[in-house]
mmCIF file of C-alpha atoms in Angstrom:
data_model
loop_
_atom_site.group_PDB
_atom_site.id
_atom_site.type_symbol
_atom_site.label_atom_id
_atom_site.label_comp_id
_atom_site.label_asym_id
_atom_site.label_seq_id
_atom_site.Cartn_x
_atom_site.Cartn_y
_atom_site.Cartn_z
ATOM 1 C CA MET A 1 -13.538 14.030 -2.262
ATOM 2 C CA SER A 2 -10.539 16.224 -2.950
ATOM 3 C CA SER A 3 -8.258 15.540 -5.904
ATOM 4 C CA PRO A 4 -5.881 12.890 -4.461
ATOM 5 C CA TYR A 5 -8.812 10.675 -3.552
ATOM 6 C CA GLN A 6 -10.434 11.298 -6.923
ATOM 7 C CA ALA A 7 -7.157 10.312 -8.567
ATOM 8 C CA ILE A 8 -6.857 6.924 -6.865
ATOM 9 C CA PHE A 9 -10.359 5.995 -8.014
ATOM 10 C CA ALA A 10 -9.752 7.069 -11.615
ATOM 11 C CA ALA A 11 -8.555 3.581 -12.548
ATOM 12 C CA PRO A 12 -11.364 1.247 -13.705
ATOM 13 C CA GLY A 13 -12.624 -1.202 -11.101
ATOM 14 C CA THR A 14 -11.196 0.554 -8.046
ATOM 15 C CA ARG A 15 -14.544 1.591 -6.597
ATOM 16 C CA ALA A 16 -15.946 -1.916 -7.030
ATOM 17 C CA PHE A 17 -13.120 -3.751 -5.263
ATOM 18 C CA SER A 18 -12.904 -1.116 -2.532
ATOM 19 C CA VAL A 19 -16.600 -1.522 -1.680
ATOM 20 C CA ALA A 20 -16.278 -5.316 -1.835
ATOM 21 C CA GLY A 21 -13.278 -5.142 0.466
ATOM 22 C CA MET A 22 -15.184 -3.072 3.008
ATOM 23 C CA VAL A 23 -18.091 -5.530 3.021
ATOM 24 C CA GLY A 24 -15.751 -8.499 3.386
ATOM 25 C CA ARG A 25 -13.827 -6.769 6.168
ATOM 26 C CA MET A 26 -16.831 -6.340 8.473
ATOM 27 C CA PRO A 27 -16.319 -9.744 10.199
ATOM 28 C CA LEU A 28 -12.956 -8.459 11.429
ATOM 29 C CA SER A 29 -14.743 -6.329 14.023
ATOM 30 C CA MET A 30 -17.963 -8.349 14.318
ATOM 31 C CA LEU A 31 -17.005 -11.972 14.887
ATOM 32 C CA GLY A 32 -15.106 -11.821 18.172
ATOM 33 C CA ILE A 33 -17.525 -9.512 19.979
ATOM 34 C CA GLY A 34 -20.478 -11.288 18.343
ATOM 35 C CA ILE A 35 -19.370 -14.665 19.675
ATOM 36 C CA VAL A 36 -18.855 -13.206 23.155
ATOM 37 C CA THR A 37 -22.324 -11.622 23.122
ATOM 38 C CA MET A 38 -23.992 -14.738 21.703
ATOM 39 C CA ILE A 39 -22.412 -17.200 24.142
ATOM 40 C CA SER A 40 -22.918 -14.969 27.178
ATOM 41 C CA GLN A 41 -26.607 -14.519 26.304
ATOM 42 C CA VAL A 42 -27.308 -18.177 25.628
ATOM 43 C CA THR A 43 -25.212 -19.771 28.388
ATOM 44 C CA GLY A 44 -24.410 -16.922 30.787
ATOM 45 C CA ARG A 45 -20.800 -18.162 30.832
ATOM 46 C CA TYR A 46 -18.448 -15.270 30.176
ATOM 47 C CA GLY A 47 -15.421 -17.503 30.725
ATOM 48 C CA LEU A 48 -16.452 -19.748 27.847
ATOM 49 C CA ALA A 49 -17.282 -16.724 25.696
ATOM 50 C CA GLY A 50 -13.850 -15.190 26.287
ATOM 51 C CA ALA A 51 -12.062 -18.485 25.638
ATOM 52 C CA LEU A 52 -13.851 -18.909 22.307
ATOM 53 C CA SER A 53 -13.027 -15.331 21.282
ATOM 54 C CA ALA A 54 -9.361 -15.854 22.190
ATOM 55 C CA THR A 55 -9.302 -19.149 20.262
ATOM 56 C CA LEU A 56 -10.697 -17.375 17.204
ATOM 57 C CA ALA A 57 -8.022 -14.673 17.447
ATOM 58 C CA LEU A 58 -5.174 -17.182 17.820
ATOM 59 C CA ALA A 59 -6.494 -19.390 15.014
ATOM 60 C CA GLY A 60 -6.645 -16.338 12.775
ATOM 61 C CA ALA A 61 -3.087 -15.399 13.749
ATOM 62 C CA VAL A 62 -1.860 -18.845 12.735
ATOM 63 C CA CYS A 63 -3.953 -19.349 9.595
ATOM 64 C CA GLY A 64 -4.175 -15.806 8.183
ATOM 65 C CA PRO A 65 -0.588 -15.515 6.890
ATOM 66 C CA GLN A 66 -0.751 -19.021 5.430
ATOM 67 C CA VAL A 67 -3.927 -18.186 3.506
ATOM 68 C CA SER A 68 -2.278 -15.026 2.175
ATOM 69 C CA ARG A 69 0.797 -17.013 1.210
ATOM 70 C CA LEU A 70 -1.418 -19.276 -0.893
ATOM 71 C CA VAL A 71 -3.015 -16.185 -2.437
ATOM 72 C CA ASP A 72 0.390 -14.900 -3.526
ATOM 73 C CA ARG A 73 1.051 -18.248 -5.210
ATOM 74 C CA TYR A 74 -2.323 -19.105 -6.756
ATOM 75 C CA GLY A 75 -4.284 -15.853 -6.896
ATOM 76 C CA GLN A 76 -7.151 -14.380 -4.882
ATOM 77 C CA ARG A 77 -10.023 -16.057 -6.705
ATOM 78 C CA ARG A 78 -8.666 -19.616 -6.492
ATOM 79 C CA VAL A 79 -7.871 -19.357 -2.772
ATOM 80 C CA LEU A 80 -10.404 -16.975 -1.228
ATOM 81 C CA ARG A 81 -13.548 -18.706 -2.471
ATOM 82 C CA PRO A 82 -12.881 -22.190 -1.030
ATOM 83 C CA VAL A 83 -11.298 -20.811 2.148
ATOM 84 C CA SER A 84 -14.227 -18.479 2.764
ATOM 85 C CA ALA A 85 -16.657 -21.311 2.089
ATOM 86 C CA VAL A 86 -14.998 -23.297 4.885
ATOM 87 C CA THR A 87 -15.184 -20.289 7.209
ATOM 88 C CA VAL A 88 -18.859 -19.630 6.487
ATOM 89 C CA ALA A 89 -19.656 -23.339 6.948
ATOM 90 C CA ALA A 90 -17.804 -23.356 10.274
ATOM 91 C CA LEU A 91 -19.733 -20.316 11.487
ATOM 92 C CA ALA A 92 -23.014 -21.872 10.377
ATOM 93 C CA ALA A 93 -22.114 -25.023 12.314
ATOM 94 C CA LEU A 94 -21.292 -22.908 15.364
ATOM 95 C CA LEU A 95 -24.686 -21.196 15.254
ATOM 96 C CA VAL A 96 -26.480 -24.540 14.953
ATOM 97 C CA ALA A 97 -24.404 -25.944 17.807
ATOM 98 C CA VAL A 98 -25.266 -23.003 20.050
ATOM 99 C CA ARG A 99 -28.952 -23.213 19.139
ATOM 100 C CA THR A 100 -29.094 -26.962 19.878
ATOM 101 C CA GLY A 101 -26.971 -26.850 23.051
ATOM 102 C CA ALA A 102 -24.056 -28.914 21.757
ATOM 103 C CA PRO A 103 -21.054 -29.737 23.995
ATOM 104 C CA ASP A 104 -18.410 -27.047 24.485
ATOM 105 C CA TRP A 105 -15.774 -28.899 22.443
ATOM 106 C CA VAL A 106 -17.963 -28.545 19.346
ATOM 107 C CA TYR A 107 -17.862 -24.758 19.739
ATOM 108 C CA PHE A 108 -14.067 -24.788 19.854
ATOM 109 C CA VAL A 109 -13.772 -26.978 16.747
ATOM 110 C CA CYS A 110 -16.057 -24.633 14.815
ATOM 111 C CA VAL A 111 -14.131 -21.562 15.971
ATOM 112 C CA LEU A 112 -10.815 -23.127 14.941
ATOM 113 C CA PHE A 113 -12.040 -23.547 11.364
ATOM 114 C CA ALA A 114 -13.530 -20.038 11.440
ATOM 115 C CA GLY A 115 -9.957 -18.837 12.005
ATOM 116 C CA LEU A 116 -9.385 -19.360 8.264
ATOM 117 C CA THR A 117 -11.070 -15.989 7.687
ATOM 118 C CA PRO A 118 -8.872 -14.251 5.069
ATOM 119 C CA SER A 119 -7.320 -10.837 5.641
ATOM 120 C CA MET A 120 -9.501 -8.814 3.295
ATOM 121 C CA GLY A 121 -7.609 -5.618 4.081
ATOM 122 C CA ALA A 122 -4.419 -7.183 2.745
ATOM 123 C CA MET A 123 -6.242 -8.372 -0.388
ATOM 124 C CA VAL A 124 -7.526 -4.883 -1.174
ATOM 125 C CA ARG A 125 -4.194 -3.199 -0.433
ATOM 126 C CA ALA A 126 -2.460 -5.691 -2.732
ATOM 127 C CA ARG A 127 -4.777 -4.560 -5.544
ATOM 128 C CA TRP A 128 -4.007 -0.901 -4.858
ATOM 129 C CA THR A 129 -0.288 -1.725 -4.941
ATOM 130 C CA VAL A 130 -0.554 -3.304 -8.395
ATOM 131 C CA ILE A 131 -2.607 -0.414 -9.786
ATOM 132 C CA HIS A 132 -0.505 2.444 -8.371
ATOM 133 C CA HIS A 133 2.905 0.780 -8.082
ATOM 134 C CA ASP A 134 4.445 3.447 -10.335
ATOM 135 C CA SER A 135 3.019 6.348 -8.310
ATOM 136 C CA PRO A 136 4.037 6.313 -4.631
ATOM 137 C CA ARG A 137 1.956 9.437 -3.994
ATOM 138 C CA LEU A 138 -1.260 7.764 -5.139
ATOM 139 C CA LEU A 139 -0.333 4.558 -3.337
ATOM 140 C CA HIS A 140 0.126 6.561 -0.135
ATOM 141 C CA THR A 141 -3.340 8.087 -0.593
ATOM 142 C CA ALA A 142 -4.850 4.657 -1.295
ATOM 143 C CA TYR A 143 -3.316 3.214 1.871
ATOM 144 C CA SER A 144 -4.650 6.212 3.808
ATOM 145 C CA PHE A 145 -8.124 5.610 2.427
ATOM 146 C CA GLU A 146 -8.001 1.939 3.427
ATOM 147 C CA SER A 147 -6.899 2.916 6.926
ATOM 148 C CA VAL A 148 -10.012 5.082 7.183
ATOM 149 C CA VAL A 149 -12.114 2.145 5.959
ATOM 150 C CA ASP A 150 -10.579 0.017 8.733
ATOM 151 C CA GLU A 151 -11.689 2.551 11.331
ATOM 152 C CA VAL A 152 -15.210 2.767 9.883
ATOM 153 C CA VAL A 153 -15.417 -1.027 10.068
ATOM 154 C CA PHE A 154 -14.346 -0.991 13.705
ATOM 155 C CA ILE A 155 -16.916 1.691 14.526
ATOM 156 C CA LEU A 156 -19.868 0.032 12.778
ATOM 157 C CA GLY A 157 -19.062 -3.646 13.320
ATOM 158 C CA PRO A 158 -19.421 -3.932 17.107
ATOM 159 C CA ILE A 159 -22.546 -1.760 17.085
ATOM 160 C CA LEU A 160 -24.199 -4.020 14.483
ATOM 161 C CA SER A 161 -23.049 -7.246 16.107
ATOM 162 C CA ILE A 162 -24.007 -6.396 19.695
ATOM 163 C CA GLY A 163 -27.212 -4.645 18.666
ATOM 164 C CA LEU A 164 -28.487 -7.569 16.590
ATOM 165 C CA CYS A 165 -27.543 -10.161 19.218
ATOM 166 C CA THR A 166 -29.380 -8.277 21.943
ATOM 167 C CA ALA A 167 -32.347 -6.844 20.000
ATOM 168 C CA TRP A 168 -33.142 -9.679 17.578
ATOM 169 C CA PHE A 169 -31.784 -13.124 18.503
ATOM 170 C CA ALA A 170 -28.522 -14.275 20.076
ATOM 171 C CA GLU A 171 -26.977 -15.701 16.900
ATOM 172 C CA ALA A 172 -27.829 -12.695 14.703
ATOM 173 C CA GLY A 173 -24.456 -10.918 15.021
ATOM 174 C CA PRO A 174 -22.219 -13.838 13.951
ATOM 175 C CA LEU A 175 -24.765 -14.739 11.262
ATOM 176 C CA LEU A 176 -24.544 -11.287 9.698
ATOM 177 C CA ALA A 177 -20.744 -11.434 9.910
ATOM 178 C CA ALA A 178 -20.756 -14.703 7.959
ATOM 179 C CA LEU A 179 -23.030 -13.158 5.318
ATOM 180 C CA PHE A 180 -20.753 -10.127 5.009
ATOM 181 C CA LEU A 181 -17.738 -12.390 4.492
ATOM 182 C CA GLY A 182 -19.416 -14.550 1.854
ATOM 183 C CA VAL A 183 -20.825 -11.622 -0.097
ATOM 184 C CA GLY A 184 -17.627 -9.574 0.194
ATOM 185 C CA VAL A 185 -15.419 -12.408 -1.091
ATOM 186 C CA LEU A 186 -17.758 -13.153 -3.999
ATOM 187 C CA LEU A 187 -17.859 -9.482 -5.003
ATOM 188 C CA LEU A 188 -14.098 -9.041 -4.668
ATOM 189 C CA THR A 189 -13.118 -12.167 -6.565
ATOM 190 C CA ALA A 190 -15.559 -11.272 -9.335
ATOM 191 C CA GLN A 191 -13.326 -8.273 -10.105
ATOM 192 C CA ARG A 192 -10.845 -10.191 -12.249
ATOM 193 C CA ALA A 193 -9.377 -7.153 -14.044
ATOM 194 C CA THR A 194 -7.826 -5.731 -10.860
ATOM 195 C CA GLU A 195 -6.756 -9.022 -9.289
ATOM 196 C CA PRO A 196 -2.979 -9.208 -8.692
ATOM 197 C CA PRO A 197 -1.476 -11.929 -10.861
ATOM 198 C CA PRO A 198 -0.259 -15.063 -9.060
ATOM 199 C CA HIS A 199 3.488 -15.478 -8.826
ATOM 200 C CA PRO A 200 5.378 -18.502 -10.161
ATOM 201 C CA HIS A 201 6.839 -20.916 -7.647
ATOM 202 C CA ASP A 202 10.400 -19.839 -8.489
ATOM 203 C CA GLN A 203 9.586 -16.301 -7.277
ATOM 204 C CA LEU A 204 8.420 -17.602 -3.894
ATOM 205 C CA THR A 205 11.672 -19.116 -2.721
ATOM 206 C CA GLY A 206 13.158 -18.438 0.686
ATOM 207 C CA GLY A 207 10.217 -19.558 2.791
ATOM 208 C CA SER A 208 7.801 -17.262 4.573
ATOM 209 C CA ALA A 209 7.731 -13.505 4.033
ATOM 210 C CA LEU A 210 8.385 -13.236 7.766
ATOM 211 C CA ARG A 211 12.038 -14.029 6.987
ATOM 212 C CA THR A 212 12.302 -10.730 5.128
ATOM 213 C CA PRO A 213 14.619 -8.418 7.113
ATOM 214 C CA GLY A 214 12.494 -5.918 8.991
ATOM 215 C CA LEU A 215 9.113 -7.649 8.682
ATOM 216 C CA ALA A 216 9.509 -9.708 11.853
ATOM 217 C CA LEU A 217 10.509 -6.527 13.664
ATOM 218 C CA MET A 218 7.441 -4.666 12.410
ATOM 219 C CA THR A 219 5.215 -7.581 13.400
ATOM 220 C CA ALA A 220 6.698 -7.449 16.908
ATOM 221 C CA VAL A 221 6.093 -3.693 17.072
ATOM 222 C CA TYR A 222 2.490 -4.265 16.084
ATOM 223 C CA VAL A 223 2.012 -6.848 18.786
ATOM 224 C CA GLY A 224 2.743 -3.986 21.179
ATOM 225 C CA THR A 225 0.499 -1.639 19.220
ATOM 226 C CA GLY A 226 -2.334 -4.176 19.220
ATOM 227 C CA ALA A 227 -1.908 -4.520 22.986
ATOM 228 C CA VAL A 228 -2.538 -0.767 23.210
ATOM 229 C CA PHE A 229 -5.805 -1.116 21.294
ATOM 230 C CA GLY A 230 -7.027 -4.155 23.234
ATOM 231 C CA ALA A 231 -6.169 -2.641 26.599
ATOM 232 C CA VAL A 232 -7.808 0.690 25.763
ATOM 233 C CA ASP A 233 -11.039 -1.067 24.773
ATOM 234 C CA VAL A 234 -11.316 -3.126 27.957
ATOM 235 C CA THR A 235 -10.176 -0.358 30.270
ATOM 236 C CA THR A 236 -12.539 2.209 28.760
ATOM 237 C CA VAL A 237 -15.526 -0.090 29.292
ATOM 238 C CA ALA A 238 -14.459 -0.704 32.879
ATOM 239 C CA PHE A 239 -13.810 3.033 33.446
ATOM 240 C CA ALA A 240 -17.329 3.886 32.253
ATOM 241 C CA ASP A 241 -18.845 1.055 34.302
ATOM 242 C CA GLU A 242 -17.154 2.282 37.489
ATOM 243 C CA ARG A 243 -18.779 5.668 36.975
ATOM 244 C CA GLY A 244 -22.228 4.219 36.335
ATOM 245 C CA HIS A 245 -22.340 4.957 32.591
ATOM 246 C CA LYS A 246 -21.288 1.712 30.937
ATOM 247 C CA ALA A 247 -23.503 2.388 27.916
ATOM 248 C CA LEU A 248 -21.424 5.470 27.110
ATOM 249 C CA ALA A 249 -18.261 3.384 26.660
ATOM 250 C CA SER A 250 -19.069 2.750 22.996
ATOM 251 C CA LEU A 251 -19.373 6.495 22.351
ATOM 252 C CA VAL A 252 -16.076 7.181 24.102
ATOM 253 C CA LEU A 253 -14.356 4.490 22.026
ATOM 254 C CA ALA A 254 -15.980 5.941 18.914
ATOM 255 C CA THR A 255 -14.063 9.183 19.532
ATOM 256 C CA TYR A 256 -10.856 7.106 19.506
ATOM 257 C CA ALA A 257 -11.735 5.711 16.067
ATOM 258 C CA LEU A 258 -12.981 9.108 14.876
ATOM 259 C CA GLY A 259 -9.622 10.692 15.625
ATOM 260 C CA SER A 260 -7.919 8.005 13.547
ATOM 261 C CA CYS A 261 -10.435 8.472 10.704
ATOM 262 C CA LEU A 262 -9.817 12.201 10.487
ATOM 263 C CA ALA A 263 -6.054 11.797 10.708
ATOM 264 C CA GLY A 264 -6.127 9.165 7.964
ATOM 265 C CA LEU A 265 -8.140 11.394 5.623
ATOM 266 C CA VAL A 266 -5.809 14.354 6.143
ATOM 267 C CA PHE A 267 -2.681 12.204 5.917
ATOM 268 C CA GLY A 268 -3.809 10.954 2.527
ATOM 269 C CA LEU A 269 -3.858 14.532 1.210
ATOM 270 C CA VAL A 270 -0.276 15.390 2.125
ATOM 271 C CA LYS A 271 3.038 14.277 0.726
ATOM 272 C CA PRO A 272 5.049 12.812 3.631
ATOM 273 C CA ARG A 273 8.633 13.938 3.980
ATOM 274 C CA GLY A 274 11.619 12.055 5.269
ATOM 275 C CA SER A 275 12.268 8.328 5.136
ATOM 276 C CA ALA A 276 9.510 5.866 5.954
ATOM 277 C CA PRO A 277 11.466 4.198 8.808
ATOM 278 C CA ARG A 278 11.887 7.552 10.553
ATOM 279 C CA ARG A 279 8.228 8.441 10.086
ATOM 280 C CA PHE A 280 7.237 5.019 11.399
ATOM 281 C CA LEU A 281 9.389 5.488 14.497
ATOM 282 C CA LEU A 282 7.932 8.971 14.992
ATOM 283 C CA GLY A 283 4.389 7.632 14.699
ATOM 284 C CA VAL A 284 4.945 4.856 17.235
ATOM 285 C CA SER A 285 6.614 7.342 19.588
ATOM 286 C CA LEU A 286 3.714 9.801 19.344
ATOM 287 C CA MET A 287 1.330 6.935 20.016
ATOM 288 C CA ALA A 288 3.225 6.213 23.231
ATOM 289 C CA VAL A 289 3.145 9.870 24.288
ATOM 290 C CA SER A 290 -0.604 10.010 23.595
ATOM 291 C CA MET A 291 -1.158 7.272 26.188
ATOM 292 C CA ILE A 292 -0.086 9.597 29.017
ATOM 293 C CA PRO A 293 -3.285 11.761 29.223
ATOM 294 C CA PRO A 294 -5.621 8.773 29.816
ATOM 295 C CA LEU A 295 -3.576 8.025 32.952
ATOM 296 C CA LEU A 296 -4.559 11.411 34.369
ATOM 297 C CA VAL A 297 -8.258 11.800 33.492
ATOM 298 C CA GLY A 298 -11.008 11.533 36.084
ATOM 299 C CA ASN A 299 -14.232 11.496 34.062
ATOM 300 C CA LEU A 300 -15.631 10.220 30.778
ATOM 301 C CA TRP A 301 -15.658 13.604 29.024
ATOM 302 C CA PHE A 302 -11.930 14.130 29.562
ATOM 303 C CA LEU A 303 -11.267 10.508 28.624
ATOM 304 C CA ALA A 304 -13.159 10.979 25.339
ATOM 305 C CA GLY A 305 -11.027 14.029 24.551
ATOM 306 C CA ALA A 306 -7.809 12.244 25.482
ATOM 307 C CA LEU A 307 -8.667 9.228 23.319
ATOM 308 C CA PHE A 308 -9.638 11.444 20.390
ATOM 309 C CA PHE A 309 -6.144 12.950 20.358
ATOM 310 C CA SER A 310 -4.625 9.509 20.861
ATOM 311 C CA GLY A 311 -6.553 8.325 17.809
ATOM 312 C CA LEU A 312 -4.909 10.991 15.676
ATOM 313 C CA THR A 313 -1.658 9.010 15.863
ATOM 314 C CA ILE A 314 -3.091 5.688 14.667
ATOM 315 C CA ALA A 315 -3.928 5.986 10.970
ATOM 316 C CA PRO A 316 -0.732 7.827 9.905
ATOM 317 C CA THR A 317 1.343 5.177 11.659
ATOM 318 C CA MET A 318 -0.619 2.350 10.037
ATOM 319 C CA VAL A 319 -0.349 3.935 6.586
ATOM 320 C CA THR A 320 3.406 4.342 6.995
ATOM 321 C CA ALA A 321 3.680 0.725 8.156
ATOM 322 C CA MET A 322 1.939 -0.576 5.036
ATOM 323 C CA GLY A 323 4.184 1.594 2.891
ATOM 324 C CA LEU A 324 7.209 0.106 4.635
ATOM 325 C CA VAL A 325 5.971 -3.423 4.022
ATOM 326 C CA GLU A 326 5.585 -2.568 0.330
ATOM 327 C CA GLN A 327 9.222 -1.405 0.283
ATOM 328 C CA LEU A 328 10.675 -4.288 2.307
ATOM 329 C CA VAL A 329 8.818 -7.371 1.101
ATOM 330 C CA PRO A 330 9.308 -8.844 -2.393
ATOM 331 C CA ARG A 331 6.314 -8.205 -4.642
ATOM 332 C CA ALA A 332 5.673 -11.949 -4.879
ATOM 333 C CA LYS A 333 5.075 -12.118 -1.098
ATOM 334 C CA LEU A 334 3.326 -8.787 -0.568
ATOM 335 C CA THR A 335 -0.098 -10.109 0.480
ATOM 336 C CA GLU A 336 1.468 -12.403 3.067
ATOM 337 C CA GLY A 337 3.692 -9.584 4.322
ATOM 338 C CA MET A 338 0.746 -7.258 4.892
ATOM 339 C CA THR A 339 -1.146 -10.030 6.650
ATOM 340 C CA TRP A 340 1.682 -10.502 9.157
ATOM 341 C CA ILE A 341 1.154 -6.917 10.322
ATOM 342 C CA SER A 342 -2.537 -7.642 10.893
ATOM 343 C CA THR A 343 -1.574 -10.861 12.667
ATOM 344 C CA GLY A 344 0.695 -8.967 15.040
ATOM 345 C CA LEU A 345 -2.154 -6.569 15.791
ATOM 346 C CA ALA A 346 -4.603 -9.417 16.458
ATOM 347 C CA VAL A 347 -2.234 -11.166 18.856
ATOM 348 C CA GLY A 348 -1.512 -7.875 20.603
ATOM 349 C CA VAL A 349 -5.214 -7.072 21.014
ATOM 350 C CA ALA A 350 -5.803 -10.421 22.719
ATOM 351 C CA VAL A 351 -2.793 -9.968 25.019
ATOM 352 C CA GLY A 352 -3.613 -6.342 25.867
ATOM 353 C CA ALA A 353 -7.261 -7.086 26.613
ATOM 354 C CA SER A 354 -6.305 -9.968 28.891
ATOM 355 C CA LEU A 355 -3.678 -7.984 30.823
ATOM 356 C CA ALA A 356 -5.936 -4.944 31.176
ATOM 357 C CA GLY A 357 -8.770 -7.131 32.466
ATOM 358 C CA ARG A 358 -6.524 -8.546 35.178
ATOM 359 C CA VAL A 359 -5.390 -5.093 36.288
ATOM 360 C CA VAL A 360 -8.991 -3.836 36.325
ATOM 361 C CA ASP A 361 -9.969 -6.734 38.600
ATOM 362 C CA THR A 362 -7.140 -6.109 41.024
ATOM 363 C CA SER A 363 -6.570 -2.327 40.957
ATOM 364 C CA GLY A 364 -9.406 -0.628 39.089
ATOM 365 C CA ALA A 365 -9.831 0.960 35.671
ATOM 366 C CA SER A 366 -7.721 4.070 36.247
ATOM 367 C CA ALA A 367 -4.693 1.934 37.103
ATOM 368 C CA ALA A 368 -5.348 -0.278 34.068
ATOM 369 C CA PHE A 369 -4.589 2.603 31.696
ATOM 370 C CA ALA A 370 -0.965 1.864 32.587
ATOM 371 C CA VAL A 371 -1.219 -1.295 30.457
ATOM 372 C CA PRO A 372 -1.594 0.488 27.085
ATOM 373 C CA ALA A 373 1.020 3.037 28.165
ATOM 374 C CA VAL A 374 3.571 0.329 28.947
ATOM 375 C CA ALA A 375 2.683 -1.599 25.771
ATOM 376 C CA ALA A 376 3.274 1.535 23.701
ATOM 377 C CA VAL A 377 6.664 2.115 25.337
ATOM 378 C CA VAL A 378 7.654 -1.493 24.581
ATOM 379 C CA ALA A 379 6.631 -1.003 20.944
ATOM 380 C CA VAL A 380 8.817 2.121 20.749
ATOM 381 C CA ALA A 381 11.771 0.303 22.305
ATOM 382 C CA VAL A 382 11.521 -2.537 19.771
ATOM 383 C CA ALA A 383 11.249 -0.052 16.898
ATOM 384 C CA VAL A 384 14.256 1.952 18.110
ATOM 385 C CA LEU A 385 16.457 -1.096 18.636
ATOM 386 C CA GLY A 386 15.690 -2.505 15.193
ATOM 387 C CA ASN A 387 15.216 0.694 13.222
ATOM 388 C CA ARG A 388 18.160 -0.055 10.937
ATOM 389 C CA ARG A 389 16.431 -3.242 9.758
ATOM 390 C CA LEU A 390 13.489 -1.159 8.523
ATOM 391 C CA ARG A 391 15.584 0.488 5.831
ATOM 392 C CA PRO A 392 15.302 -1.044 2.330
ATOM 393 C CA ALA A 393 18.013 -3.600 1.582
ATOM 394 C CA SER A 394 19.640 -1.337 -1.024
ATOM 395 C CA GLU A 395 20.185 1.370 1.602
ATOM 396 C CA ARG A 396 21.435 -1.058 4.250
ATOM 397 C CA GLU A 397 23.874 -2.794 1.926
ATOM 398 C CA GLU A 398 25.010 0.082 -0.299
ATOM 399 C CA PRO A 399 24.922 3.282 1.780
ATOM 400 C CA HIS A 400 27.734 4.822 -0.258
ATOM 401 C CA ARG A 401 25.466 4.882 -3.299
ATOM 402 C CA HIS A 402 22.852 6.892 -1.401
ATOM 403 C CA GLY A 403 25.046 9.148 0.655
ATOM 404 C CA GLY A 404 23.438 7.863 3.859
ATOM 405 C CA ASP A 405 19.696 7.988 4.482
ATOM 406 C CA VAL A 406 17.670 9.073 1.509
ATOM 407 C CA GLY A 407 14.463 10.975 2.115
ATOM 408 C CA GLU A 408 11.490 9.118 0.766
ATOM 409 C CA ALA A 409 10.126 12.340 -0.668
ATOM 410 C CA ASP A 410 13.160 12.574 -2.952
ATOM 411 C CA GLY A 411 12.628 8.988 -4.096
ATOM 412 C CA TRP A 412 8.987 9.742 -4.813
ATOM 413 C CA ALA A 413 9.899 12.807 -6.838
ATOM 414 C CA GLY A 414 12.340 10.804 -8.938
ATOM 415 C CA ARG A 415 9.880 7.996 -9.597
ATOM 416 C CA ASP A 416 7.073 10.445 -10.426
ATOM 417 C CA ALA A 417 9.366 12.356 -12.796
ATOM 418 C CA GLU A 418 10.330 9.135 -14.538
ATOM 419 C CA ARG A 419 6.684 8.185 -14.957
ATOM 420 C CA ASP A 420 5.795 11.671 -16.267
ATOM 421 C CA HIS A 421 8.642 11.393 -18.766
ATOM 422 C CA ARG A 422 7.362 8.032 -20.009
ATOM 423 C CA GLU A 423 3.835 9.385 -20.350
ATOM 424 C CA GLY A 424 5.152 12.450 -22.218
ATOM 425 C CA VAL A 425 7.074 10.292 -24.670
ATOM 426 C CA ALA A 426 4.018 8.137 -25.185
#
C-alpha cells in the first residue's frame, strides 16, 4: 500500500476493526440473492422468492437507521450484540422453516426480523471518523478504502451465496451469511479501544438525524442512485440471457464493481479540491452521463467496457457523500446519518430492479437500460435543486464570514496546519 493507506492503519486497532467490518458486511450482498436462490430451488416459486427479498430490503430500510440511532446513544457493543443475535436467530428459523416446508407466512415473519441486520459499513466508518477526526486527508483516504471494501463485498458475496446454494445445499448461502454476521459483530465489538463513545441523551435532541438539513436530500439522491445499481444488475442479466450467455452476466457486472474499486483506490491517494457539495454534484452528474453508453451497446463485450467506465464514477461519489454526512450531521448522530445513506441505496435498488424487470418483460433488455439512465437523471435533478442545503450550516447562515463558498481543500489545509502546530508544541 502507498503512504496514505499506510498512514490510516498506523493507529492501533484499525486493521482489526477493518477486517471485522468486512466480515460482518458480507451479508449485505449475500442475504437477498441467497434467499432468492434458496426459495427458487426449494419451491420453484420465483414470485415468492422475489417478495421475500423485497420484504428483507424494506425491513432493513425501516430498522437499519433505528438500530444505528440506538448505537449512537448506547454504543456499538451494547446494541450490536443483541440485535445481531435476533437477526441470526431469525435466519436460522427461516432455514429450518424452508427445510421443513413451513407455510409462507412463517418465511415472511422470519425475514422481517432478519431486517434488523445492522449497517456494519456505518459502524466501521464511525470508528474511522473518531480516529482521524482531526485529519480530513486521512479520513478521506479511510472512506475511500471502505468504499473499495464495499465493492469487494459486492463482488464476492453473490458468487459465494449462489455458488453454495447451487453446489452444496439450498440453504448454504443464507447460512454462511448468518455466520459472517455473527462472527463479524463479535470481532468488531471486541475492539473496545476504537469503539466510538456513546453520546448522552442531551446531545441527541431534535429527533432523527434525518431532520438534519441536507441529509434527507442526500438520502433522496441515493434512492435514485440505488435505482441505477438495481436496474443495471437486472438488465445486465437479461441482456446476457437474450444473447445466450447468461452465465457471463456475473463477469460483466464484476467489471462494473472493478471500475469502482480502482477509482476508489486512486481517489484515496489524491487530495480533492473544491467544496464537497460541488464534488458530490459533479460525481452524480458524471454517473448520469456514464449511463448513456449502455443504451447504445449491442454485445456483451461492449457492455462490459461501458459498465467498467460507469463504475469509475461510483466510489468517488460515495466517498464524497460520506464526507458530506460527516460535515452535515452532528457527531452524536453520525452513525445514524451514515445509515440513512445506505437505506436510500437499499430502497433504490429494490425500486430500480423492479422497474427494470417490468421493462425487460415488455420491451427487452436493451430498452431497459433506459431505467438506470432516467434514475440517474432524477438523482442529478434532486441534487441540483437542493444543492444549497448540502453546504455546512455555518456557510449557509454566515456567508459573509466565508466570502461565499469556501473550497474544502483550504479548510483541510487550515485544519492540518493547526494539528501540525499542536504536535510541534507538544
